[in-house]
Short mmCIF file of C-alpha atoms in Angstrom, two decimals:
data_model
loop_
_atom_site.label_atom_id
_atom_site.label_comp_id
_atom_site.label_asym_id
_atom_site.label_seq_id
_atom_site.Cartn_x
_atom_site.Cartn_y
_atom_site.Cartn_z
CA MET A 1 20.76 -38.29 84.74
CA VAL A 2 23.96 -36.24 84.76
CA HIS A 3 27.24 -38.12 84.46
CA TYR A 4 30.43 -36.78 86.05
CA GLN A 5 32.79 -39.63 85.15
CA ARG A 6 35.25 -38.40 82.55
CA TYR A 7 36.88 -41.58 81.29
CA ILE A 8 35.14 -44.44 79.51
CA GLN A 9 36.34 -47.92 78.63
CA LEU A 10 36.14 -48.19 74.86
CA ARG A 11 37.40 -51.77 74.63
CA LYS A 12 33.88 -53.13 75.09
CA VAL A 13 32.48 -51.30 72.09
CA VAL A 14 35.46 -50.87 69.78
CA ASN A 15 37.62 -53.74 68.56
CA VAL A 16 40.92 -52.38 67.30
CA THR A 17 43.56 -54.47 65.56
CA TYR A 18 47.03 -53.03 65.12
CA VAL A 19 48.47 -53.47 61.63
CA ASP A 20 51.84 -52.11 60.58
CA GLU A 21 51.16 -50.40 57.27
CA GLU A 22 54.71 -51.08 56.09
CA ASP A 23 53.94 -54.82 56.33
CA ALA A 24 50.52 -54.52 54.70
CA CYS A 25 51.39 -56.68 51.71
CA VAL A 26 53.86 -59.05 53.32
CA ASN A 27 51.33 -61.79 54.00
CA MET A 28 49.24 -61.32 50.87
CA SER A 29 49.77 -64.34 48.64
CA ALA A 30 49.30 -62.20 45.54
CA CYS A 31 52.10 -59.81 46.48
CA ASN A 32 55.05 -62.11 45.82
CA LYS A 33 54.57 -65.69 44.68
CA ARG A 34 57.37 -66.11 42.13
CA SER A 35 61.00 -65.17 42.36
CA LYS A 36 61.54 -65.03 38.55
CA PRO A 37 58.28 -63.96 36.88
CA LYS A 38 57.98 -63.39 33.19
CA LEU A 39 57.61 -59.81 31.99
CA LEU A 40 53.81 -59.87 31.91
CA PHE A 41 53.52 -61.28 35.38
CA PHE A 42 56.21 -58.91 36.60
CA LEU A 43 54.21 -55.92 35.36
CA LEU A 44 51.04 -57.33 36.92
CA PHE A 45 52.90 -57.84 40.18
CA CYS A 46 54.10 -54.23 40.21
CA THR A 47 50.55 -53.02 39.60
CA LEU A 48 49.19 -55.11 42.46
CA LEU A 49 51.97 -54.00 44.78
CA SER A 50 51.32 -50.34 44.01
CA SER A 51 47.61 -50.84 44.67
CA CYS A 52 48.36 -52.49 48.01
CA LEU A 53 50.54 -49.61 49.12
CA LEU A 54 48.08 -46.98 48.00
CA LEU A 55 44.98 -48.58 49.47
CA SER A 56 46.36 -50.05 52.68
CA PRO A 57 45.96 -46.82 54.74
CA HIS A 58 42.26 -46.80 53.81
CA LEU A 59 41.56 -50.52 54.23
CA LEU A 60 43.45 -51.11 57.47
CA PRO A 61 42.86 -49.68 60.95
CA PHE A 62 45.06 -46.85 62.12
CA PRO A 63 47.64 -47.65 64.82
CA THR A 64 46.12 -46.92 68.19
CA SER A 65 47.67 -45.91 71.48
CA PRO A 66 46.86 -48.39 74.28
CA LEU A 67 45.32 -45.61 76.34
CA SER A 68 43.00 -44.62 73.50
CA LEU A 69 41.03 -47.69 74.48
CA ILE A 70 40.58 -46.27 77.98
CA TYR A 71 40.24 -42.52 77.57
CA PRO A 72 37.33 -41.11 75.59
CA ALA A 73 38.90 -39.95 72.34
CA GLY A 74 37.28 -42.56 70.16
CA ALA A 75 39.98 -41.80 67.62
CA GLU A 76 43.46 -40.34 68.03
CA ASP A 77 42.83 -37.68 65.43
CA GLU A 78 39.19 -36.99 64.69
CA THR A 79 40.12 -34.86 61.71
CA LEU A 80 41.10 -38.07 59.92
CA SER A 81 37.45 -39.06 59.79
CA VAL A 82 36.00 -35.61 59.06
CA SER A 83 35.39 -34.81 55.44
CA LYS A 84 36.36 -31.31 54.38
CA THR A 85 33.00 -31.03 52.65
CA SER A 86 29.92 -32.37 54.39
CA PRO A 87 27.40 -34.25 52.23
CA CYS A 88 24.81 -31.93 53.78
CA SER A 89 26.63 -28.68 53.02
CA SER A 90 24.12 -27.91 50.27
CA VAL A 91 20.50 -28.91 50.95
CA SER A 92 17.57 -28.18 48.64
CA ASN A 93 14.23 -26.94 49.93
CA GLY A 94 11.93 -29.59 51.40
CA THR A 95 14.83 -31.88 52.30
CA ILE A 96 16.23 -33.68 55.34
CA CYS A 97 19.90 -34.59 55.03
CA CYS A 98 21.80 -36.46 57.76
CA ASP A 99 25.58 -36.75 57.91
CA ARG A 100 26.46 -39.81 60.02
CA SER A 101 30.06 -40.16 58.83
CA SER A 102 31.72 -38.79 61.98
CA ILE A 103 32.68 -41.07 64.86
CA ARG A 104 31.78 -38.29 67.31
CA SER A 105 28.37 -36.96 66.30
CA ASP A 106 25.51 -37.14 63.82
CA VAL A 107 24.31 -33.89 62.28
CA CYS A 108 21.08 -33.48 60.30
CA VAL A 109 20.10 -30.47 58.20
CA MET A 110 16.48 -29.55 57.43
CA LYS A 111 15.23 -26.94 54.99
CA GLY A 112 11.64 -25.88 54.27
CA ASP A 113 8.46 -25.75 56.35
CA ILE A 114 9.87 -26.94 59.72
CA ARG A 115 7.69 -27.25 62.85
CA THR A 116 8.45 -28.56 66.34
CA HIS A 117 6.20 -30.99 68.21
CA SER A 118 7.70 -31.41 71.68
CA SER A 119 5.12 -33.83 73.11
CA SER A 120 6.14 -36.49 70.57
CA PHE A 121 9.81 -35.45 70.51
CA SER A 122 9.45 -34.79 66.80
CA VAL A 123 10.38 -32.12 64.31
CA PHE A 124 8.24 -32.10 61.16
CA LEU A 125 9.23 -30.96 57.71
CA TYR A 126 6.04 -30.42 55.72
CA THR A 127 6.39 -30.87 52.01
CA SER A 128 4.11 -30.69 48.99
CA LYS A 129 5.78 -33.66 47.27
CA ASN A 130 3.37 -35.88 45.39
CA SER A 131 3.80 -39.12 47.31
CA GLY A 132 0.61 -40.91 46.31
CA ALA A 133 -2.90 -41.02 47.71
CA GLY A 134 -3.15 -41.37 51.45
CA GLU A 135 0.60 -41.46 52.12
CA GLN A 136 1.57 -39.05 54.89
CA SER A 137 5.06 -39.73 56.30
CA LEU A 138 7.61 -39.75 53.47
CA ARG A 139 10.79 -40.24 55.51
CA GLN A 140 11.96 -40.43 59.12
CA GLU A 141 15.39 -39.88 60.68
CA LYS A 142 16.22 -40.44 64.35
CA ILE A 143 19.02 -38.54 66.05
CA ARG A 144 20.39 -37.96 69.55
CA PRO A 145 21.94 -34.46 69.29
CA TYR A 146 25.01 -34.97 71.50
CA THR A 147 28.71 -35.22 70.60
CA ARG A 148 29.70 -38.57 72.12
CA LYS A 149 28.22 -40.87 69.48
CA TRP A 150 31.03 -43.41 69.94
CA GLU A 151 29.95 -43.98 73.56
CA PRO A 152 26.66 -45.98 73.53
CA SER A 153 26.18 -45.96 77.30
CA THR A 154 26.16 -42.17 77.34
CA MET A 155 24.12 -41.75 74.18
CA ALA A 156 21.44 -44.02 75.64
CA THR A 157 20.74 -41.29 78.23
CA ILE A 158 20.27 -38.56 75.58
CA ASP A 159 16.73 -37.71 74.43
CA GLU A 160 16.10 -38.87 70.87
CA LEU A 161 14.46 -36.68 68.26
CA THR A 162 12.49 -38.00 65.29
CA LEU A 163 12.74 -35.88 62.15
CA ILE A 164 9.76 -36.52 59.91
CA ASP A 165 9.33 -35.53 56.29
CA LYS A 166 5.55 -35.27 56.12
CA LYS A 167 2.95 -34.50 53.46
CA PRO A 168 -0.07 -32.66 54.91
CA ASN A 169 -3.42 -34.30 54.24
CA SER A 170 -5.81 -31.58 53.16
CA SER A 171 -8.82 -33.69 54.15
CA VAL A 172 -7.70 -34.15 57.75
CA SER A 173 -7.06 -31.43 60.30
CA ASP A 174 -3.55 -31.74 61.72
CA ASP A 175 -2.86 -29.59 64.79
CA ARG A 176 0.86 -30.16 64.34
CA HIS A 177 0.77 -28.12 61.16
CA LYS A 178 -0.15 -24.95 63.00
CA CYS A 179 2.47 -22.36 63.88
CA ASP A 180 2.50 -20.62 67.28
CA VAL A 181 5.86 -18.86 66.93
CA TYR A 182 7.51 -18.16 63.58
CA HIS A 183 11.26 -17.52 63.51
CA ASP A 184 12.87 -15.83 60.53
CA VAL A 185 16.32 -17.16 61.48
CA PRO A 186 17.68 -20.74 61.50
CA ALA A 187 17.58 -23.09 64.50
CA VAL A 188 20.29 -25.26 66.03
CA PHE A 189 19.01 -28.20 68.11
CA PHE A 190 21.33 -29.77 70.70
CA SER A 191 21.28 -31.47 74.11
CA THR A 192 22.80 -30.34 77.40
CA GLY A 193 22.46 -33.82 78.90
CA GLY A 194 25.16 -36.47 79.09
CA TYR A 195 28.23 -35.32 81.03
CA THR A 196 26.99 -31.76 81.47
CA GLY A 197 28.04 -30.74 84.97
CA ASN A 198 31.73 -31.44 84.31
CA VAL A 199 33.55 -28.36 83.04
CA TYR A 200 35.65 -30.31 80.53
CA HIS A 201 32.57 -31.83 78.93
CA GLU A 202 30.63 -28.57 79.08
CA PHE A 203 33.28 -26.97 76.86
CA ASN A 204 34.46 -29.95 74.80
CA ASP A 205 31.08 -31.63 74.17
CA GLY A 206 28.90 -28.52 74.21
CA LEU A 207 30.17 -24.95 73.99
CA ILE A 208 32.99 -25.37 71.48
CA PRO A 209 30.86 -27.56 69.15
CA LEU A 210 28.05 -25.01 69.52
CA TYR A 211 30.47 -22.29 68.41
CA ILE A 212 31.71 -24.43 65.51
CA THR A 213 28.16 -25.12 64.32
CA SER A 214 26.59 -21.68 64.82
CA GLN A 215 29.32 -19.09 64.20
CA LYS A 216 28.57 -18.92 60.46
CA TYR A 217 25.16 -17.38 61.27
CA ASN A 218 26.74 -14.35 62.96
CA LYS A 219 24.36 -14.60 65.97
CA LYS A 220 21.25 -14.73 63.75
CA VAL A 221 20.27 -18.17 65.05
CA VAL A 222 17.98 -19.66 67.70
CA PHE A 223 19.20 -22.41 70.03
CA VAL A 224 16.67 -25.16 70.77
CA ILE A 225 17.86 -27.17 73.77
CA LEU A 226 16.93 -30.70 74.78
CA GLU A 227 17.38 -31.60 78.47
CA TYR A 228 17.34 -27.90 79.26
CA HIS A 229 18.92 -26.87 82.60
CA ASP A 230 18.28 -23.45 84.13
CA TRP A 231 21.63 -23.57 85.93
CA TRP A 232 23.47 -24.18 82.65
CA ILE A 233 21.76 -21.18 81.04
CA THR A 234 22.67 -19.01 84.05
CA LYS A 235 26.26 -20.25 84.05
CA TYR A 236 26.86 -19.60 80.36
CA GLU A 237 24.40 -16.85 79.48
CA ASN A 238 27.25 -14.35 79.00
CA LEU A 239 28.71 -16.58 76.29
CA LEU A 240 25.40 -17.53 74.68
CA LYS A 241 24.65 -13.85 74.11
CA HIS A 242 27.71 -13.69 71.84
CA LEU A 243 26.60 -16.72 69.87
CA SER A 244 22.92 -15.84 69.45
CA ASP A 245 20.80 -12.69 69.59
CA PHE A 246 17.77 -14.70 70.76
CA GLU A 247 16.65 -16.41 73.94
CA PRO A 248 17.21 -20.18 73.87
CA ILE A 249 14.15 -22.45 73.66
CA ASP A 250 13.46 -25.28 76.10
CA PHE A 251 12.32 -27.96 73.65
CA SER A 252 10.47 -30.11 76.22
CA GLY A 253 9.23 -27.28 78.43
CA ASP A 254 7.91 -25.02 75.68
CA LYS A 255 4.87 -26.79 74.22
CA ARG A 256 4.27 -24.20 71.52
CA THR A 257 4.88 -25.06 67.89
CA HIS A 258 8.00 -23.21 66.76
CA CYS A 259 8.42 -22.78 63.01
CA PHE A 260 11.65 -22.37 61.05
CA SER A 261 12.77 -22.47 57.44
CA ASP A 262 16.24 -23.86 58.24
CA ALA A 263 17.49 -26.07 61.06
CA ILE A 264 20.59 -27.99 62.11
CA VAL A 265 20.01 -30.88 64.51
CA GLY A 266 23.17 -31.93 66.33
CA LEU A 267 26.57 -30.26 66.72
CA ASN A 268 29.76 -30.52 64.71
CA ILE A 269 32.87 -31.37 66.74
CA HIS A 270 36.47 -31.43 65.53
CA ASN A 271 38.76 -32.71 68.28
CA GLU A 272 39.53 -32.30 71.99
CA LEU A 273 38.96 -28.65 72.99
CA ALA A 274 39.86 -27.69 69.43
CA VAL A 275 38.64 -25.83 66.35
CA ASP A 276 39.97 -27.04 62.99
CA SER A 277 40.42 -23.89 60.92
CA SER A 278 40.30 -25.88 57.66
CA LEU A 279 36.68 -26.81 58.46
CA MET A 280 35.56 -23.32 59.48
CA ASP A 281 34.17 -20.41 57.51
CA GLY A 282 36.83 -17.70 57.47
CA GLY A 283 39.46 -20.09 58.85
CA LYS A 284 38.48 -19.47 62.46
CA THR A 285 40.52 -21.16 65.22
CA ILE A 286 40.31 -21.88 68.94
CA LYS A 287 41.68 -18.37 69.48
CA ASP A 288 38.49 -16.97 67.93
CA PHE A 289 36.46 -19.03 70.38
CA ARG A 290 38.56 -17.60 73.18
CA ASP A 291 37.73 -14.10 71.90
CA ILE A 292 34.07 -14.98 72.50
CA LEU A 293 34.94 -15.87 76.11
CA ASP A 294 36.76 -12.56 76.47
CA LYS A 295 33.78 -10.58 75.17
CA GLY A 296 31.37 -12.56 77.31
CA TYR A 297 33.16 -12.09 80.62
CA ARG A 298 34.58 -8.59 80.10
CA PRO A 299 31.52 -6.62 81.36
CA ARG A 300 31.33 -8.63 84.61
CA ILE A 301 35.10 -8.34 85.17
CA GLN A 302 34.96 -4.59 84.65
CA GLY A 303 32.19 -4.47 87.25
CA LEU A 304 34.30 -6.42 89.73
CA ILE A 305 37.26 -4.10 89.16
CA PHE A 306 35.07 -1.04 89.69
CA GLU A 307 33.75 -2.46 92.98
CA GLU A 308 37.26 -3.24 94.22
CA GLU A 309 38.61 0.18 93.29
CA HIS A 310 35.72 1.83 95.09
CA GLU A 311 36.46 -0.20 98.23
CA LYS A 312 40.15 0.70 98.01
CA SER A 313 39.38 4.40 97.65
CA GLN A 314 37.21 4.25 100.76
CA LEU A 315 39.93 2.39 102.64
CA ASN A 316 42.66 4.83 101.54
CA LYS A 317 40.71 7.69 103.09
CA ARG A 318 41.28 6.09 106.50
CA ILE A 319 44.67 4.41 106.02
CA LYS A 320 47.87 5.90 104.61
CA PRO A 321 48.45 4.31 101.19
CA ILE A 322 51.36 1.87 100.92
CA ARG A 323 53.91 2.64 98.23
CA GLN A 324 53.29 0.47 95.19
CA GLN A 325 55.88 -2.28 94.62
CA PRO A 326 57.01 -3.30 91.10
CA GLU A 327 54.45 -5.66 89.62
CA LYS A 328 55.43 -9.32 89.92
CA PRO A 329 54.50 -11.96 87.35
CA LYS A 330 51.31 -13.71 88.42
CA LEU A 331 51.14 -17.47 88.99
CA VAL A 332 47.80 -19.25 89.54
CA ILE A 333 47.61 -22.71 91.09
CA ILE A 334 44.44 -24.63 90.29
CA SER A 335 43.98 -26.55 93.52
CA ARG A 336 42.35 -29.96 94.04
CA ASN A 337 41.04 -31.70 97.13
CA GLY A 338 41.05 -35.49 97.43
CA SER A 339 42.32 -37.46 94.44
CA ARG A 340 45.31 -36.01 92.60
CA GLU A 341 45.74 -33.16 95.03
CA ILE A 342 49.21 -31.67 95.64
CA LEU A 343 50.04 -32.71 99.21
CA ASN A 344 52.80 -30.11 99.62
CA GLU A 345 50.93 -27.29 97.91
CA ASN A 346 51.75 -24.86 100.73
CA LEU A 347 55.49 -25.40 100.15
CA LEU A 348 54.96 -24.94 96.41
CA VAL A 349 53.33 -21.57 97.10
CA LYS A 350 56.26 -20.47 99.29
CA MET A 351 58.84 -21.59 96.74
CA ALA A 352 57.07 -19.80 93.87
CA SER A 353 56.84 -16.64 95.97
CA LYS A 354 60.58 -16.73 96.74
CA ILE A 355 61.36 -17.10 93.05
CA GLY A 356 59.47 -13.86 92.45
CA PHE A 357 55.90 -14.77 91.57
CA SER A 358 52.73 -13.28 92.97
CA VAL A 359 50.84 -16.49 93.78
CA THR A 360 47.08 -17.03 93.77
CA VAL A 361 45.42 -20.35 94.66
CA VAL A 362 42.09 -21.01 92.94
CA LYS A 363 39.78 -23.90 93.88
CA PRO A 364 37.08 -24.19 91.21
CA GLN A 365 33.73 -25.58 92.35
CA ARG A 366 30.60 -26.39 90.37
CA THR A 367 29.03 -23.24 91.82
CA SER A 368 32.06 -21.00 91.17
CA GLU A 369 31.34 -17.91 89.10
CA LEU A 370 33.27 -18.44 85.88
CA ALA A 371 33.83 -14.71 85.37
CA LYS A 372 35.93 -14.62 88.55
CA ILE A 373 38.00 -17.65 87.49
CA TYR A 374 38.35 -16.13 84.01
CA ARG A 375 39.60 -12.89 85.50
CA GLU A 376 42.28 -14.66 87.56
CA LEU A 377 43.60 -16.73 84.67
CA ASN A 378 43.22 -14.07 81.99
CA SER A 379 45.52 -11.83 84.06
CA SER A 380 47.98 -14.62 84.93
CA ASP A 381 51.37 -15.36 83.45
CA VAL A 382 51.63 -18.98 84.62
CA MET A 383 49.05 -21.62 85.55
CA ILE A 384 49.86 -24.83 87.44
CA GLY A 385 47.47 -27.73 87.96
CA VAL A 386 47.27 -31.51 88.20
CA HIS A 387 45.71 -33.40 85.28
CA GLY A 388 41.92 -33.39 85.54
CA ALA A 389 38.81 -31.63 84.27
CA ALA A 390 39.79 -28.31 85.86
CA MET A 391 42.68 -28.05 83.39
CA THR A 392 40.01 -27.00 80.89
CA HIS A 393 40.45 -23.54 82.38
CA PHE A 394 43.63 -23.10 80.34
CA LEU A 395 41.17 -21.73 77.75
CA PHE A 396 40.92 -18.64 79.96
CA MET A 397 44.63 -17.82 79.61
CA LYS A 398 46.07 -15.35 77.12
CA PRO A 399 48.12 -16.84 74.28
CA GLY A 400 51.79 -16.65 75.19
CA SER A 401 51.21 -17.53 78.84
CA VAL A 402 52.72 -20.61 80.50
CA PHE A 403 50.65 -23.69 81.36
CA ILE A 404 52.34 -26.31 83.58
CA GLN A 405 50.34 -29.53 83.86
CA VAL A 406 51.41 -31.97 86.57
CA VAL A 407 50.99 -35.44 85.08
CA PRO A 408 50.37 -38.24 87.63
CA LEU A 409 51.40 -41.83 86.96
CA GLY A 410 49.26 -43.60 84.38
CA THR A 411 47.84 -40.43 82.79
CA ASN A 412 50.58 -39.37 80.33
CA TRP A 413 48.65 -40.01 77.13
CA ALA A 414 45.44 -38.43 78.38
CA ALA A 415 47.20 -35.36 79.78
CA GLU A 416 48.90 -34.68 76.46
CA THR A 417 45.85 -35.48 74.31
CA TYR A 418 43.18 -33.59 76.24
CA TYR A 419 45.09 -30.58 77.53
CA GLY A 420 48.70 -30.47 76.32
CA GLU A 421 48.06 -30.47 72.58
CA PRO A 422 44.98 -28.19 72.77
CA ALA A 423 46.95 -25.71 74.91
CA LYS A 424 49.67 -25.51 72.26
CA LYS A 425 47.03 -24.83 69.60
CA LEU A 426 45.76 -21.92 71.70
CA GLY A 427 49.29 -20.49 71.68
CA LEU A 428 50.26 -21.28 75.26
CA ARG A 429 53.78 -22.29 76.29
CA TYR A 430 52.99 -25.78 77.56
CA ILE A 431 55.11 -27.74 80.05
CA GLY A 432 54.08 -31.28 81.00
CA TYR A 433 55.64 -32.26 84.33
CA GLU A 434 55.51 -36.06 84.50
CA ILE A 435 55.96 -37.11 88.11
CA LEU A 436 58.36 -39.84 89.18
CA PRO A 437 57.09 -42.85 91.18
CA ARG A 438 58.51 -41.34 94.39
CA GLU A 439 56.31 -38.26 93.86
CA SER A 440 53.15 -40.38 93.86
CA SER A 441 51.26 -41.44 96.99
CA LEU A 442 51.11 -44.88 95.36
CA TYR A 443 54.81 -45.25 96.18
CA ASP A 444 53.80 -45.83 99.79
CA GLU A 445 51.41 -48.64 98.82
CA TYR A 446 53.37 -50.70 96.30
CA GLU A 447 56.83 -52.18 95.96
CA SER A 448 59.12 -50.22 93.66
CA ASP A 449 59.11 -53.00 91.04
CA ASP A 450 55.31 -53.35 91.03
CA PRO A 451 53.81 -52.63 87.57
CA VAL A 452 51.62 -49.94 89.17
CA LEU A 453 54.80 -47.89 89.58
CA SER A 454 57.17 -49.36 86.99
CA ASP A 455 54.80 -50.00 84.06
CA PRO A 456 51.54 -47.99 84.26
CA ASN A 457 50.66 -48.84 80.65
CA SER A 458 50.35 -52.51 81.52
CA VAL A 459 47.93 -51.60 84.31
CA ASN A 460 45.88 -49.41 81.96
CA ASP A 461 45.74 -52.31 79.52
CA ARG A 462 43.92 -54.37 82.17
CA GLY A 463 40.84 -52.16 81.84
CA TRP A 464 39.16 -48.93 82.79
CA GLU A 465 38.22 -50.06 86.28
CA PHE A 466 41.91 -50.44 87.19
CA THR A 467 42.88 -47.07 85.74
CA LYS A 468 40.11 -45.28 87.59
CA LYS A 469 40.56 -47.07 90.90
CA ILE A 470 44.36 -46.77 91.02
CA TYR A 471 45.53 -43.73 89.07
CA LEU A 472 42.54 -41.41 89.18
CA ASP A 473 40.75 -42.04 92.47
CA ARG A 474 43.56 -43.05 94.84
CA GLN A 475 46.61 -41.18 93.62
CA LYS A 476 47.91 -37.98 95.18
CA VAL A 477 51.04 -35.99 94.38
CA ARG A 478 53.94 -34.84 96.54
CA LEU A 479 56.09 -32.75 94.24
CA ASN A 480 59.86 -33.01 94.28
CA LEU A 481 60.29 -29.26 94.73
CA VAL A 482 63.97 -29.31 93.77
CA ARG A 483 63.03 -30.93 90.45
CA PHE A 484 59.91 -28.82 89.95
CA ARG A 485 61.76 -25.60 90.79
CA LYS A 486 63.64 -25.81 87.48
CA ARG A 487 60.34 -25.50 85.58
CA LEU A 488 59.31 -22.52 87.68
CA ILE A 489 62.61 -20.71 87.17
CA ARG A 490 62.41 -21.25 83.40
CA SER A 491 58.83 -19.95 83.45
CA TYR A 492 59.86 -16.91 85.51
CA ILE A 493 62.72 -16.03 83.15
CA TYR A 494 60.48 -16.50 80.10
CA THR A 495 57.72 -14.34 81.62
CA MET A 496 60.05 -11.52 82.67
CA THR A 497 61.81 -11.52 79.30
CA LYS A 498 58.46 -11.30 77.52
CA LYS A 499 57.29 -8.54 79.86
CA ASN A 500 60.46 -6.46 79.40
CA THR A 501 60.24 -6.91 75.63
CA ASN A 502 56.62 -5.76 75.60
CA ASP A 503 57.50 -2.76 77.79
CA MET A 504 60.26 -1.76 75.37
CA VAL A 505 57.91 -2.03 72.39
CA ARG A 506 55.29 0.11 74.11
CA SER A 507 57.87 2.77 75.06
CA GLN A 508 59.07 3.17 71.46
#
């Protein structure tokens, strides 16, 4: 089953207690019992106090934003729980090593005589270890290779693999020890189940972690996919070709025994739409991932340009060409229908055009060809959109471009966490436009002093069902164009200044 819901209530599965670290020792009876201790006790007290201060950040929970209990981060900064060196970074032959330290995903590494057995959802590692007479299975590890480990309801829908360290019995024929296809490159096993079908999750939970996990192999790697979808392969085949030189394997559909000498089961993930350079070989960043997108979509975009130029040349033979006007900076509006749509979008288009932008409105659909969306945003100077999964397309913009995210009531933390901060890391000039209550359609439904308008955090604290029903499903936006115009003018001036500077550099 494919899930499209983006936000999950964490309160049911995570109990978080806020503790001010500065007060960590205040209530500890050992911290300060006597006002005039003798020298020995004074020294002991100082030692205990120092220990309290040093250890409190590790023993006590981190402060948590109220909305982190509603939106699916699981932790405000995943890098806090990611070790710089994985316990499975060095694995000896004939070994299964599983790193379960991350809140986001489990990752197992196998090395040796590895063979798939799809009918039992197993991967065998055959070893010659002397385990005693008659003993066959030496060790088993179970793993669901998907990057939302902190969300049990989602993980329950992901197919589970059993990794088995097995000693072959020479006296018994074991069909699972045969090898139908031998691969001389490593394998990466992962699932395209869960929230696949939502563009945010396809990039955040799948493609970026796949890049993080596989890039060190320099395309010499085979992808083995659980819950394989033909449409997903078609949608992202241009990117997969730049991550692997080999056709992906449908784990359930391909009943042959595939043999490897190295395998990674599960994907590493760093943070929301992010690549932590300190955890990457060669210090790679999200900009390197974007380069993969650029390489993947470039051939198709060049084909589209060729087709358009051919059509124009045919048209110009019949119609007198119009004199070319100076090129205007390009602004793309990512349009929504239904919840969180911009009700006065047509007036926004007119205003942006009068300011001096060439405006394009893009309405992404599940069936939209990503190369066409990539082309529009890759050539844009400014992108505008309302908080939601489609904001993931900021990844298609060139560093230095402007990204304006309209932030509806009740979504401030999520907008900044999932798109604002990642956009800055990509090198975009990010502007978060937080709407006022009068700019929300909810203003027509509630009194001005109602917490829905005056204190959205208190509504979010009531639970996920309230956040979803009120702020995500029912809210629409009517922009205050006088207020919003200031952001557009600043963006126009910034874009033109950058363009003129670049033109001067090129002319020198």
